[in-house]
Amino acid sequence: MSEQNQLASIIDMAAGRTKADLLITNCKIVDVFNQVLLDGPLAIGNGKVIGWGEGYEGKQTLDAKGGIVMPGLIDGHVHIESSSLTPPQFARCILPYGTTTIIADPHEIANVCGLAGIRYMLDATKKLPLNVKIMLPSCVPATPFEQAGAVLEAEDLETMIDDEGILGLGEVMDYPSVTNHADSMMKKLLMARKHNRVIDGHSPGLTGKDLTAYVIGGIMTDHECSTTNAMLDRLSMGQYILLREGSTCKDLLNLIPAITPANARRCVLCTDDREPADILATGHINKSLRLAVEAGLDPLLAVTLGTLNAAECFRLQGKGAIAPGYDADLLIVDNLTEFNPKHVFTLGQEIARDGQLLVQIEDYVSDAVLNTVRLAPLTEANFTLPLTSDKVRAIGVKPRSVVTFNLETPVVKDAQGNFDAKLNPGLNKLAVIERHHATGNMGLGVLADYGIKNGAIAISVAHDSHNLVVAGDNDADMLCAVKDVEQMGGGFSICQNGQILANLPLPVAGLMSNQSPQEVAKQLEVLINTARGALGLSDAFHPLMTLVFMTLPVIPELKLTSNGLFDVKAFRPVEVCV
């Protein structure tokens, strides 16, 4: 059917001259423009919203049984890779909860596989019933102080900017390169501006004229606000604020009190990083709606944050509302407090009912993103950490946060003058091993308050360069866990007394599994329980996610990369020994 015939067809449906494809009866409809509920029925045709009210007929009907029809939910910023699921598996996980559109930043896989990783994410999402828009990663690597698997400059990114799946430039984490107008960053910002694309932000802790200088670079959003003051500062500068409710970083409830009728239209919901077990247990963006309403936000306003605001922020034409000609991305809920979807539609097709998918989603994996863990030969001797003083800079773990402490703590040396965790209660050894090009680079440091007793944990997921991280209290188990991750082609592994107690293979870029969300969630639960049980880690923090963020040198205070210890506040490398 030609475009003219398609338009004529929906005009006839809207005028009531022909039947709509589907008529949803016995329902109320969320009007995000007027912040009211409208009376149904609701007519849908050719994948579009046709109209509502009496006088419409449908070739098929669906009795909503008094339910409320809402626009499909939009996640304004998410890293699919952080779910440990491939894009098809991630779609299977979130669609039953009413999320029909996501803005995905693939900088995790881009740091491993470069442009090939971005192309994989595009190819893996093009045929999904989930609408996925990709932001081109702006920081590969995240800082000049890391060793990532790739380097992406403006010229590389521009080769992909016109792909229909590309929306804009991903979160600009290297804010010093913006405020100091580094040449490479300036070219990326100008490339995005030339193509009139959205630029995402990431500026935790930035204030005053530094923040002003950052925003004037054209950066339109920020998902890193954890206080109302930070949120209001950025709103006053014209940014959209993405209120984050992830598995590790939970800022939504801190920020809800700052939302007013005057600024609410500049607020968007996002998850950033959410684990499959969390999604399966509590939901996705619908969980954020539930929390916002429980915290006192008006339900219709909460829905607007999760739909229209995101669509307008990211220029998603035809998304985010129920209005004539808008895409029929919808969900039907029983009430506006729990937000449990009974039916979910994308482009007019019902794709989930009562929490169960109704459509087949094909898996997709490419050879270009396999076999990415490449290590130089390792022995226990590589983990030796010589001490030149009796005091070290230790990375302190902060419960339920990705922020760390920069601690100066006394240590006891072994007979050879080296660090031995077993001689230093409360301290573990931490290593970050370059895993992309087998360079043999390894950063060694001391981790405080993590609490491994008699064992080690190794992971190939480590923001943002995704080198291999291992923490433990003895070198033999650390090496054993690393070897297991290498053999799996990436993943999580726990070793004790030379035996692997639990693991999860992540063969896709060392970041993702193509197993089902339920299976991945089950294996992650075994890993967490093993870490807390056999290795004695505290319930106060997530044993895996704590390590995942231990290498991110753009979040204070002290981090470890494959090049060594990094003081984020001073933004420079530092020595372990004081």
XYZ file of C-alpha atoms in Angstrom:
578
model
C 0.000 0.000 0.000
C 1.402 3.410 -0.973
C 1.891 6.126 1.626
C -1.021 8.060 0.139
C -3.293 5.034 0.369
C -2.165 4.373 3.940
C -2.985 7.950 4.892
C -6.345 7.755 3.158
C -7.063 4.493 4.982
C -6.509 5.912 8.479
C -8.420 9.075 7.590
C -11.416 6.908 6.664
C -11.061 4.998 9.924
C -10.811 8.258 11.904
C -13.910 9.607 10.188
C -15.793 6.448 11.085
C -16.368 5.529 7.436
C -14.482 2.226 7.725
C -13.781 -0.129 10.600
C -10.589 0.204 12.596
C -8.350 -2.839 12.875
C -8.900 -3.044 16.639
C -11.338 -1.455 19.052
C -10.378 -1.489 22.738
C -13.628 -1.242 24.706
C -14.596 -0.694 28.327
C -11.533 1.474 29.034
C -10.234 4.861 30.118
C -7.435 6.560 28.168
C -4.530 8.584 29.554
C -4.343 12.010 27.906
C -0.808 13.199 28.710
C -1.395 16.542 27.015
C -4.270 17.636 29.276
C -3.376 15.401 32.245
C -6.844 13.815 32.316
C -8.507 10.468 31.689
C -10.693 10.188 28.593
C -13.555 7.803 27.950
C -13.059 4.983 25.431
C -13.405 2.990 23.344
C -10.057 3.420 21.572
C -9.677 2.689 17.857
C -6.391 1.446 16.357
C -5.542 0.916 12.688
C -2.482 0.464 10.491
C -0.337 0.486 13.637
C -1.583 3.970 14.589
C -3.943 5.465 17.114
C -7.093 6.390 15.186
C -9.377 8.021 17.733
C -11.611 7.402 20.736
C -15.160 7.690 21.905
C -18.464 6.295 20.686
C -19.132 5.716 16.997
C -16.092 3.602 16.115
C -16.211 -0.030 15.062
C -13.395 -2.532 14.845
C -12.660 -5.635 12.828
C -11.576 -7.038 16.187
C -12.421 -5.947 19.719
C -10.632 -6.238 23.041
C -12.528 -5.773 26.289
C -10.199 -3.894 28.662
C -12.499 -4.748 31.578
C -12.328 -1.276 33.035
C -8.577 -0.936 32.487
C -6.643 2.210 31.707
C -4.839 2.569 28.365
C -1.476 4.344 28.619
C 1.197 5.257 26.062
C 4.015 2.709 25.827
C 6.747 3.432 28.352
C 10.111 4.875 27.313
C 13.461 4.301 29.024
C 15.452 7.475 28.376
C 18.881 5.943 28.993
C 19.902 2.313 29.299
C 22.921 0.123 28.653
C 21.551 -3.183 27.376
C 24.909 -4.841 28.000
C 24.664 -4.131 31.728
C 21.730 -6.535 31.967
C 24.121 -9.333 30.898
C 21.566 -10.093 28.159
C 21.827 -9.794 24.386
C 19.374 -7.311 22.824
C 16.800 -9.993 21.858
C 16.886 -11.454 25.365
C 16.642 -7.967 26.875
C 13.560 -7.284 24.746
C 12.012 -10.511 26.026
C 12.717 -9.334 29.554
C 11.239 -5.820 29.469
C 8.388 -5.895 26.919
C 5.911 -7.662 29.244
C 6.351 -4.729 31.681
C 5.158 -2.168 29.154
C 8.446 -0.616 28.023
C 8.068 -0.282 24.253
C 10.913 2.154 23.455
C 14.445 2.476 24.840
C 17.295 4.898 24.218
C 20.306 2.586 24.342
C 23.909 3.668 24.736
C 26.180 0.781 23.639
C 29.402 2.257 24.971
C 30.089 -0.968 26.864
C 30.357 -3.132 23.758
C 31.928 -0.250 21.814
C 34.775 -0.145 24.340
C 35.357 -3.828 23.598
C 34.616 -4.135 19.871
C 34.525 -0.586 18.496
C 32.285 0.094 15.490
C 31.695 -3.636 15.044
C 30.076 -3.689 18.466
C 27.748 -0.812 17.595
C 26.823 -2.498 14.311
C 26.023 -5.676 16.213
C 23.652 -3.755 18.495
C 21.978 -2.130 15.488
C 21.586 -5.431 13.650
C 20.374 -7.222 16.787
C 17.641 -4.637 17.440
C 16.286 -3.823 13.970
C 13.717 -6.628 13.854
C 12.620 -6.497 17.481
C 9.071 -5.549 18.529
C 10.895 -3.245 20.969
C 11.691 0.175 19.483
C 15.423 0.703 20.083
C 17.266 3.923 19.300
C 21.052 3.943 19.625
C 23.263 6.752 20.920
C 26.763 6.731 19.462
C 29.272 6.355 22.317
C 31.191 9.583 22.858
C 33.870 8.218 25.184
C 35.699 5.204 23.804
C 37.815 4.980 25.868
C 36.119 6.875 28.710
C 39.358 8.667 29.588
C 42.891 8.810 28.177
C 44.100 6.879 31.233
C 42.595 3.506 30.255
C 43.205 0.669 27.808
C 39.988 -0.156 26.007
C 39.470 -2.535 23.114
C 38.957 0.319 20.663
C 39.316 4.042 20.106
C 36.459 5.870 18.377
C 37.029 9.372 17.050
C 34.507 11.749 15.496
C 35.433 10.551 12.015
C 34.589 6.964 12.990
C 31.264 7.901 14.560
C 30.229 10.054 11.618
C 30.280 6.998 9.333
C 27.262 5.716 11.282
C 25.408 8.910 12.232
C 22.910 8.665 9.363
C 21.788 5.114 10.121
C 18.051 5.155 10.857
C 18.694 3.454 14.188
C 21.109 6.156 15.402
C 19.603 8.926 17.500
C 22.492 11.036 18.773
C 25.734 11.199 20.745
C 25.918 9.129 23.925
C 26.681 10.326 27.439
C 29.708 12.601 27.516
C 31.486 11.285 30.603
C 34.847 12.922 29.942
C 33.705 16.322 31.145
C 37.260 17.700 31.513
C 37.660 17.244 27.758
C 34.575 19.408 27.266
C 35.421 22.145 29.738
C 39.014 22.266 28.472
C 37.836 21.968 24.834
C 40.078 19.034 23.944
C 40.339 18.669 20.178
C 38.956 15.124 19.966
C 35.886 15.946 22.078
C 35.220 19.199 20.244
C 35.064 17.296 16.974
C 32.519 14.851 18.397
C 30.311 17.603 19.770
C 30.468 19.537 16.512
C 29.706 16.379 14.536
C 26.526 15.852 16.558
C 25.540 19.503 16.263
C 26.117 19.472 12.507
C 23.702 16.563 12.162
C 21.241 18.155 14.630
C 21.439 15.231 17.032
C 20.768 15.013 20.760
C 23.859 14.926 23.006
C 23.547 13.040 26.302
C 25.354 14.143 29.444
C 27.061 12.660 32.493
C 28.409 15.211 34.960
C 28.288 14.028 38.585
C 29.621 16.619 41.001
C 30.075 19.329 38.384
C 28.978 22.780 39.629
C 29.304 26.485 38.950
C 31.111 27.729 35.889
C 32.477 24.254 35.142
C 28.893 23.043 34.774
C 28.011 26.072 32.666
C 30.987 25.413 30.390
C 29.924 21.767 30.076
C 26.294 22.523 29.201
C 27.193 25.200 26.664
C 28.915 22.465 24.661
C 25.432 21.410 23.575
C 24.833 18.683 26.152
C 21.099 18.344 26.671
C 20.528 15.696 29.360
C 21.941 14.372 32.617
C 21.117 11.106 34.398
C 23.716 11.445 37.171
C 21.850 13.771 39.540
C 21.580 12.328 43.025
C 20.536 15.504 44.888
C 17.752 18.006 44.292
C 20.267 20.865 44.180
C 22.162 19.221 41.328
C 18.879 18.565 39.534
C 17.601 22.146 39.901
C 20.942 23.599 38.784
C 20.782 21.610 35.573
C 17.111 22.306 34.968
C 17.810 26.021 35.206
C 20.423 25.592 32.465
C 17.900 24.002 30.141
C 18.893 20.365 30.482
C 16.462 17.484 30.704
C 16.944 15.476 33.894
C 16.735 11.696 33.612
C 15.600 10.337 36.963
C 17.446 7.063 37.375
C 16.187 3.952 39.104
C 18.688 1.194 38.365
C 19.769 -1.892 40.213
C 22.805 -0.186 41.748
C 22.163 3.551 41.398
C 18.773 4.576 42.759
C 18.230 8.331 42.539
C 14.524 8.566 41.713
C 13.193 8.942 45.249
C 15.872 11.518 46.085
C 14.775 13.687 43.160
C 10.972 13.374 43.228
C 10.620 16.196 45.823
C 12.180 18.653 43.344
C 9.525 18.040 40.676
C 6.972 20.833 40.395
C 4.243 21.638 37.846
C 6.658 24.217 36.441
C 9.599 21.894 35.763
C 7.970 18.475 35.419
C 7.989 18.567 31.617
C 11.800 18.557 31.673
C 11.961 15.318 33.670
C 12.339 11.843 32.129
C 12.588 8.326 33.596
C 15.501 5.980 32.972
C 17.117 2.846 34.384
C 20.726 3.167 33.152
C 21.699 -0.295 34.433
C 19.144 -2.898 35.513
C 19.735 -6.594 36.179
C 17.344 -9.268 34.868
C 16.467 -10.565 38.350
C 15.483 -7.037 39.384
C 13.351 -6.572 36.252
C 11.656 -9.951 36.593
C 10.876 -9.313 40.258
C 9.865 -5.644 40.253
C 9.415 -4.452 36.665
C 11.122 -1.897 34.483
C 9.955 1.704 33.885
C 6.608 0.698 35.397
C 8.531 0.194 38.650
C 9.703 3.810 38.458
C 6.082 4.917 37.975
C 5.002 2.910 40.999
C 7.758 4.392 43.163
C 7.036 7.940 41.972
C 3.331 7.667 42.793
C 4.086 6.111 46.187
C 6.351 9.120 46.842
C 3.458 11.500 46.160
C 3.763 12.361 42.462
C 0.453 12.720 40.651
C -0.152 9.486 38.675
C -0.877 11.192 35.353
C 2.190 13.377 35.753
C 4.268 10.278 36.521
C 3.004 8.652 33.320
C 3.991 11.787 31.404
C 7.556 11.524 32.741
C 7.716 7.959 31.423
C 6.225 8.695 28.010
C 5.716 12.127 26.415
C 8.647 13.851 28.133
C 11.091 11.227 26.895
C 9.638 11.331 23.382
C 10.006 15.105 23.210
C 13.465 15.107 24.758
C 14.772 12.608 22.222
C 12.652 13.822 19.278
C 10.774 10.550 18.882
C 8.086 11.584 16.442
C 4.817 9.720 16.949
C 5.829 8.267 20.329
C 4.914 9.046 23.906
C 1.191 9.842 23.685
C -2.201 8.495 22.680
C -3.399 10.840 19.940
C -4.591 10.495 16.334
C -1.730 9.399 14.094
C 0.626 8.490 16.944
C 2.152 5.012 16.937
C -0.058 2.524 18.735
C 2.544 1.638 21.362
C 0.276 1.047 24.340
C -0.232 -0.808 27.571
C -3.391 -1.469 29.556
C -3.179 -1.443 33.352
C -5.760 -2.069 36.069
C -4.878 1.084 37.999
C -2.473 4.017 38.179
C -0.776 2.935 41.388
C 0.687 -0.496 40.657
C 1.075 -0.099 36.865
C 0.971 -3.843 36.164
C 0.414 -4.309 32.403
C -2.415 -6.620 31.400
C -1.843 -6.035 27.680
C 1.124 -4.510 25.800
C 1.034 -3.349 22.168
C 3.708 -2.118 19.773
C 2.535 -0.565 16.504
C -0.958 -1.912 17.165
C 0.079 -5.530 17.646
C -0.484 -7.115 21.027
C 2.902 -8.522 21.984
C 2.386 -9.394 25.652
C -0.522 -10.328 27.908
C -0.525 -10.864 31.667
C 3.269 -10.847 31.794
C 3.758 -13.339 28.957
C 5.154 -12.618 25.493
C 2.825 -13.454 22.621
C 5.404 -13.114 19.835
C 8.549 -14.956 18.840
C 11.820 -13.039 19.141
C 14.781 -14.465 17.254
C 18.203 -14.647 18.861
C 21.048 -12.855 17.143
C 24.783 -13.248 17.760
C 27.630 -12.255 15.440
C 31.141 -13.689 15.201
C 32.383 -10.087 15.337
C 31.569 -9.907 19.053
C 32.783 -13.340 20.168
C 36.202 -14.446 21.497
C 37.068 -11.044 22.940
C 38.995 -12.103 26.069
C 42.655 -12.065 25.044
C 45.152 -12.281 27.877
C 48.912 -12.397 27.956
C 50.283 -15.482 29.787
C 49.783 -15.177 33.550
C 51.275 -16.803 36.641
C 50.818 -16.167 40.343
C 53.944 -14.011 40.239
C 52.056 -11.419 38.154
C 49.868 -10.688 41.179
C 52.772 -9.697 43.453
C 52.236 -6.226 44.934
C 55.496 -4.802 46.383
C 55.135 -2.282 49.236
C 57.565 0.607 49.528
C 55.975 2.003 52.695
C 53.797 0.932 55.611
C 50.774 2.888 54.376
C 48.727 2.477 51.181
C 45.948 4.194 49.307
C 43.073 1.723 49.521
C 39.811 1.831 47.604
C 37.001 1.966 50.150
C 33.648 0.381 49.308
C 30.573 2.541 49.915
C 27.393 0.471 50.462
C 24.733 0.739 47.722
C 26.815 3.170 45.684
C 29.310 3.205 42.818
C 31.226 5.996 44.563
C 34.339 4.803 46.429
C 36.473 6.256 49.206
C 40.136 7.214 48.940
C 41.495 5.715 52.154
C 45.022 5.919 53.524
C 45.501 2.877 55.704
C 48.466 1.163 57.419
C 49.494 -2.272 56.122
C 51.659 -5.166 57.236
C 54.242 -6.457 54.749
C 55.046 -10.123 54.293
C 58.589 -11.443 54.650
C 59.421 -10.395 51.095
C 58.043 -6.872 51.538
C 54.873 -7.542 49.556
C 51.167 -7.100 50.280
C 49.414 -10.207 51.594
C 45.686 -9.827 52.267
C 45.739 -12.608 54.843
C 48.108 -10.527 56.971
C 45.795 -7.503 56.689
C 42.252 -8.215 57.935
C 39.625 -6.137 56.162
C 41.779 -5.696 53.047
C 41.784 -7.603 49.745
C 44.013 -7.439 46.708
C 42.502 -6.010 43.518
C 43.853 -6.469 39.995
C 42.729 -5.077 36.633
C 44.152 -6.966 33.647
C 44.092 -5.663 30.066
C 42.040 -8.234 28.162
C 41.594 -6.853 24.638
C 45.047 -7.013 23.034
C 46.999 -9.319 25.370
C 49.415 -6.520 26.295
C 50.051 -7.953 29.743
C 49.263 -4.628 31.418
C 47.990 -5.100 34.954
C 47.041 -2.581 37.618
C 47.322 -3.738 41.226
C 45.742 -2.154 44.280
C 44.228 -2.660 47.708
C 40.487 -2.938 48.294
C 39.082 -2.118 51.736
C 35.861 -3.394 53.349
C 34.991 -5.752 50.475
C 35.650 -8.713 52.724
C 36.598 -11.779 50.670
C 37.771 -14.564 52.950
C 39.600 -17.489 51.348
C 38.832 -17.046 47.670
C 38.556 -14.759 44.658
C 36.020 -13.265 42.249
C 36.898 -12.459 38.619
C 34.761 -10.590 36.072
C 35.124 -9.395 32.466
C 32.459 -6.699 32.913
C 34.100 -3.540 34.244
C 32.985 -0.045 33.286
C 33.919 1.370 30.919
C 36.914 -0.244 29.277
C 35.821 -3.717 30.391
C 39.160 -5.135 31.241
C 39.306 -8.192 33.470
C 38.936 -7.492 37.210
C 39.754 -9.895 40.028
C 39.623 -9.434 43.789
C 40.745 -11.925 46.395
C 42.753 -12.731 49.472
C 45.266 -15.050 47.792
C 47.054 -15.079 44.444
C 46.357 -18.737 43.597
C 42.575 -18.330 43.676
C 42.798 -15.005 41.856
C 44.694 -16.694 39.015
C 42.244 -19.618 38.996
C 39.221 -17.324 38.662
C 40.910 -15.311 35.896
C 41.691 -18.475 33.939
C 38.056 -19.559 34.218
C 36.813 -16.244 32.824
C 39.335 -16.527 29.989
C 38.200 -20.067 29.169
C 34.509 -18.987 29.080
C 35.269 -16.126 26.696
C 34.117 -13.723 29.393
C 31.847 -13.823 32.399
C 31.797 -14.023 36.184
C 33.682 -16.620 38.204
C 34.171 -17.443 41.891
C 37.092 -19.616 43.020
C 37.972 -21.049 46.430
C 40.877 -23.372 47.220
C 41.547 -23.834 43.509
C 37.966 -24.918 42.734
C 35.367 -22.978 40.719
C 32.322 -22.672 42.957
C 30.052 -20.765 40.535
C 30.276 -18.987 37.203
C 28.242 -17.379 34.426
C 29.578 -17.391 30.851
C 29.161 -14.084 28.980
C 30.569 -14.961 25.559
C 29.142 -11.962 23.651
C 31.910 -9.346 23.986
C 32.614 -10.740 27.459
C 29.522 -8.778 28.522
C 26.364 -10.635 27.505
C 24.704 -14.039 27.509
C 22.204 -15.264 24.943
C 20.534 -17.438 27.559
C 17.018 -16.498 28.700
C 16.531 -13.711 31.267
C 15.249 -16.287 33.737
C 18.331 -18.496 33.365
C 20.752 -15.579 33.620
C 18.916 -14.281 36.685
C 19.132 -17.742 38.261
C 22.879 -18.047 37.653
C 23.518 -14.518 38.935
C 21.613 -15.393 42.107
C 23.847 -18.440 42.603
C 26.934 -16.256 42.164
C 25.702 -13.652 44.657
C 24.732 -16.270 47.238
C 28.077 -18.033 46.796
C 29.990 -14.782 47.242
C 28.091 -13.982 50.427
C 28.089 -17.523 51.739
C 31.352 -19.232 50.852
C 33.462 -16.049 50.614
C 31.785 -14.152 53.450
C 30.899 -10.919 51.626
C 28.518 -8.520 53.346
C 24.866 -8.038 52.399
C 25.489 -4.274 52.480
C 26.609 -4.209 48.849
C 26.283 -6.165 45.620
C 29.346 -8.442 45.346
C 29.482 -8.324 41.530
C 28.289 -4.792 40.735
C 30.730 -3.377 43.277
C 33.598 -4.793 41.200
C 31.962 -3.822 37.901
C 32.220 -0.127 38.851
C 35.613 -0.383 40.543
C 37.431 0.595 37.332
C 35.363 3.625 36.266
C 37.737 6.613 36.476
C 35.012 9.237 36.070
C 33.209 8.468 39.347
C 34.955 9.508 42.594
C 37.054 8.952 44.531
C 39.628 6.241 43.859
C 39.553 3.683 41.050
C 41.876 1.087 39.501
C 42.541 0.618 35.779
C 44.918 -1.696 33.932
C 47.381 1.210 34.056
C 47.219 1.514 37.833
C 45.519 3.482 40.596
C 43.592 6.636 39.615
C 42.528 9.559 41.813
C 39.292 10.771 40.204
C 39.080 14.062 42.116
C 42.625 15.023 41.149
C 42.043 13.327 37.765
C 45.507 11.781 37.665
C 47.274 8.479 38.353
C 48.621 7.926 41.859
C 50.850 5.334 43.535
C 49.471 2.612 45.810
C 51.984 3.356 48.537
C 51.774 6.655 50.407
